[in-house]
CSV table of C-alpha atoms and ligand atoms in Angstrom, one decimal:
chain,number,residue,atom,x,y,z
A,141,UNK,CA,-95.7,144.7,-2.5
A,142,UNK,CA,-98.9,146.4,-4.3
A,143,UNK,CA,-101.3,148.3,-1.4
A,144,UNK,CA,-104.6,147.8,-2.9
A,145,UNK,CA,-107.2,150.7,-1.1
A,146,UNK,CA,-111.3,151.0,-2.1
A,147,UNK,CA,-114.4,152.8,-0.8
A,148,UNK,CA,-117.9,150.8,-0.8
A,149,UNK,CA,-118.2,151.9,-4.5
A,150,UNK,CA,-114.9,149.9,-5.5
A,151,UNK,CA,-115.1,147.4,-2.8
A,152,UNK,CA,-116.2,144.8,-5.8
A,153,UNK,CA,-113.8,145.3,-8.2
A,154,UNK,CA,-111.0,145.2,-5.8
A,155,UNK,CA,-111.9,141.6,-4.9
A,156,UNK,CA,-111.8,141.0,-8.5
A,157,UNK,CA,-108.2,143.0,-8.0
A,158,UNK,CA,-107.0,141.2,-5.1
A,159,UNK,CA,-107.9,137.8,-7.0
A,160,UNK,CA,-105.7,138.3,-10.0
A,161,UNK,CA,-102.6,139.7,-8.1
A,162,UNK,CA,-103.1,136.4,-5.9
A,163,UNK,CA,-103.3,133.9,-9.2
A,164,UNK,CA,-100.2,135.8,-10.7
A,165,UNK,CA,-98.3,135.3,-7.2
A,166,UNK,CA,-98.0,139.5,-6.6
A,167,UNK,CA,-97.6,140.0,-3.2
A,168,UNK,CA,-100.2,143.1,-1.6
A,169,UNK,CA,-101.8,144.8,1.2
A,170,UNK,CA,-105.0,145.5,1.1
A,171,UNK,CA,-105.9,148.5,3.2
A,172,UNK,CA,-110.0,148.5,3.5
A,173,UNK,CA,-112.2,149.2,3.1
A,174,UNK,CA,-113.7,145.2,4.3
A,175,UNK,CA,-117.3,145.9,3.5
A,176,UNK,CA,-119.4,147.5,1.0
A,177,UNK,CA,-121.2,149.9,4.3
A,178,UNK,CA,-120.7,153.4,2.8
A,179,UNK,CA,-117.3,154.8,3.6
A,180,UNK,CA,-115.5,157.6,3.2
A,181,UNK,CA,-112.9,157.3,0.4
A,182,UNK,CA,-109.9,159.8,1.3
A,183,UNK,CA,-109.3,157.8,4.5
A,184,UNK,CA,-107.8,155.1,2.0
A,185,UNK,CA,-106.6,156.7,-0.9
A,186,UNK,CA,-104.1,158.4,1.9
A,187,UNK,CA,-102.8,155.1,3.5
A,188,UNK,CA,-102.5,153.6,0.1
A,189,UNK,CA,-100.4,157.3,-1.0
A,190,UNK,CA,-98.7,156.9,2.1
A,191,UNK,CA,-97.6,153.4,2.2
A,192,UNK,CA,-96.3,153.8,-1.8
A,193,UNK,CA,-94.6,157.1,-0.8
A,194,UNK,CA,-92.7,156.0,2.4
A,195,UNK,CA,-91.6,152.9,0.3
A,196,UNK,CA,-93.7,150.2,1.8
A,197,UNK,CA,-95.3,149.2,-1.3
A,198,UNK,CA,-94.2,150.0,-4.8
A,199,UNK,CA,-97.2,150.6,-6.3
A,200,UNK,CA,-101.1,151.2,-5.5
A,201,UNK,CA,-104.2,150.8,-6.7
A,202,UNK,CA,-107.0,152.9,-5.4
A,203,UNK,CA,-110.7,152.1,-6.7
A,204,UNK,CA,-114.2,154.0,-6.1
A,205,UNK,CA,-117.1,154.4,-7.8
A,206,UNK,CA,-115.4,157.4,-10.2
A,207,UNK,CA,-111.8,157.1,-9.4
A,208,UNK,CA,-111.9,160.4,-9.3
A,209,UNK,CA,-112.2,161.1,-5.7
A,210,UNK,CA,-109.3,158.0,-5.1
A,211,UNK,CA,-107.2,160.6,-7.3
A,212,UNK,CA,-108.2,163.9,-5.9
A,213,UNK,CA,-107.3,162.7,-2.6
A,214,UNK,CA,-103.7,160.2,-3.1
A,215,UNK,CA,-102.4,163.5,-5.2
A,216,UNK,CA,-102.1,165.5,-2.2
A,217,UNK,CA,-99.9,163.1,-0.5
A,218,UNK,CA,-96.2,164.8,-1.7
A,219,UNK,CA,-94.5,162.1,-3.7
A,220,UNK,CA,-97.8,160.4,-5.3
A,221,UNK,CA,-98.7,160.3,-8.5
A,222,UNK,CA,-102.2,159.4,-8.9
A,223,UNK,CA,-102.8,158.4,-12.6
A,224,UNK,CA,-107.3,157.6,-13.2
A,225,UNK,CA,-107.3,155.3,-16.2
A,226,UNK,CA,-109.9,154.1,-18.2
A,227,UNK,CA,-108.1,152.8,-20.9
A,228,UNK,CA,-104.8,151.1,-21.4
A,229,UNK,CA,-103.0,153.0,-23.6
A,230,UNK,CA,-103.3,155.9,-20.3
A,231,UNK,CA,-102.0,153.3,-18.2
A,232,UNK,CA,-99.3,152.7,-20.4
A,233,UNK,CA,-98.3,156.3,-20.9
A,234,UNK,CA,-98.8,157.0,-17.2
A,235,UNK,CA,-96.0,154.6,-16.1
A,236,UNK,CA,-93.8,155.2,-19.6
A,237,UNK,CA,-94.1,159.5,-19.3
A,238,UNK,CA,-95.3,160.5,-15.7
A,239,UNK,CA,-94.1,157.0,-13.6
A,240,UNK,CA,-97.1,157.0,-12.3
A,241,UNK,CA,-96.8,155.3,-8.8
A,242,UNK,CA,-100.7,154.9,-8.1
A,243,UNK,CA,-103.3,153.5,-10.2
A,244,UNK,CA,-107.2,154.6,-9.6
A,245,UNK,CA,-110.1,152.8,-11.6
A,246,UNK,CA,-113.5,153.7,-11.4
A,247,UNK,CA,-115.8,150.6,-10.7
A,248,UNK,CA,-118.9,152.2,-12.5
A,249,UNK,CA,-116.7,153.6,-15.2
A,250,UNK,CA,-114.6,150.5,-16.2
A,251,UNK,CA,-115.9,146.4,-16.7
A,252,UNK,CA,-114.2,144.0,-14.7
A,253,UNK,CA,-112.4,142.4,-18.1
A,254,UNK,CA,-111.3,146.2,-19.0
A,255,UNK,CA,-110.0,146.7,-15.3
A,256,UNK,CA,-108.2,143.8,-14.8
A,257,UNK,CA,-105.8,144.4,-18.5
A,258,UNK,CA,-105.5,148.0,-17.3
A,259,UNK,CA,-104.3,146.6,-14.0
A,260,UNK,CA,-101.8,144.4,-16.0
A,261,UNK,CA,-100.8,147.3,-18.3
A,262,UNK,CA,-100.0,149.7,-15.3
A,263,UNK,CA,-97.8,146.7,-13.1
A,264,UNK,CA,-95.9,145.5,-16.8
A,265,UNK,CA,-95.2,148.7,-17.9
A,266,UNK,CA,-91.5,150.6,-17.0
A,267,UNK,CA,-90.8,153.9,-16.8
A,268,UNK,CA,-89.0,155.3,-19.6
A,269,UNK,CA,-86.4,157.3,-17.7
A,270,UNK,CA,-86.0,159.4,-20.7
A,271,UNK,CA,-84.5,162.9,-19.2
A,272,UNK,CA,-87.1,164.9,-20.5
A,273,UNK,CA,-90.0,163.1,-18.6
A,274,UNK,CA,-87.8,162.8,-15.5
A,275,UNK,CA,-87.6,166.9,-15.5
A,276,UNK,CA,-91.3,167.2,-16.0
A,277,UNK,CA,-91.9,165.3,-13.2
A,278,UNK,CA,-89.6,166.7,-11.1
A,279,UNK,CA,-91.4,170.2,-11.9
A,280,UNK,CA,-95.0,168.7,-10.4
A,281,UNK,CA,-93.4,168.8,-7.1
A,282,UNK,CA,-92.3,172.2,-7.1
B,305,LIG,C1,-119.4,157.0,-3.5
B,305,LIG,O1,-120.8,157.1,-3.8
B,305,LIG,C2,-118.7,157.8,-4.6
B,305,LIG,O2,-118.8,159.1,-4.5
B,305,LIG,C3,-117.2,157.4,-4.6
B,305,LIG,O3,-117.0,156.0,-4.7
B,305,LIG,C4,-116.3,158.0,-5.7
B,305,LIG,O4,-116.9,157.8,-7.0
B,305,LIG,C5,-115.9,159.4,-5.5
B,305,LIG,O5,-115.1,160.0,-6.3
């Protein structure tokens, strides 16, 4: 289960979100916001971090206008790991080095096309369980 979260500014791209996971048969949540009314965007990047942390959902994705706000606020939900990506090789790294559990796009930042193969890139990629980025990210928690 993915838990999908966006403020007004995202609220586009995460139909465009919520449509792919559907065609590929992914099963999510999507946790608001419903409209593009202006919102306040920590409201959901929390319920998204909290669903992913408490091990309803195994991954998120959070978009707003930046992403960066989405991020801001997920990271201080102990046990998320917000990665903002704007490119794939990030969203690559971020699930092979940090196991990133959240992903967070920026809707003005980032195309639709772009989006959708970061998307892909973050829910394909593993962790690489190698020990030394396991002890790194152990250490961001402490
Ligand atoms: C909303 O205008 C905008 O500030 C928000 O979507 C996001 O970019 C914040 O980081």
């Amino acid at each position: 289960m993915i838990a999908v979260g966006s403020d007004h500014g995202g609220f586009g791209l995460k139909q465009e979100i919520l449509a792919y996971l559907k065609e590929k048969g992914l099963e999510y949540r999507d946790f608001g916001c419903f409209e593009e009314k202006s919102c306040d965007y920590p409201e959901f990047a929390h319920a998204v971090a909290h669903a992913v942390v408490d091990g309803a959902c195994e991954k998120g994705i959070l978009i707003c206008g930046t992403g960066i706000g989405m991020s801001m606020a997920a990271n201080k939900v102990p046990g998320a790991r917000a990665a903002l990506c704007g490119d794939c090789f990030s969203a690559q790294m971020t699930r092979e080095h940090n196991n990133a559990n959240i992903l967070a796009l920026g809707a003005r930042v980032v195309g639709p096309g772009l989006a959708l193969k970061i998307v892909e890139t973050f829910l394909t990629t593993d962790f690489s369980g190698e020990e030394r980025h396991a002890r790194r990210i152990s250490q961001i928690e402490e």
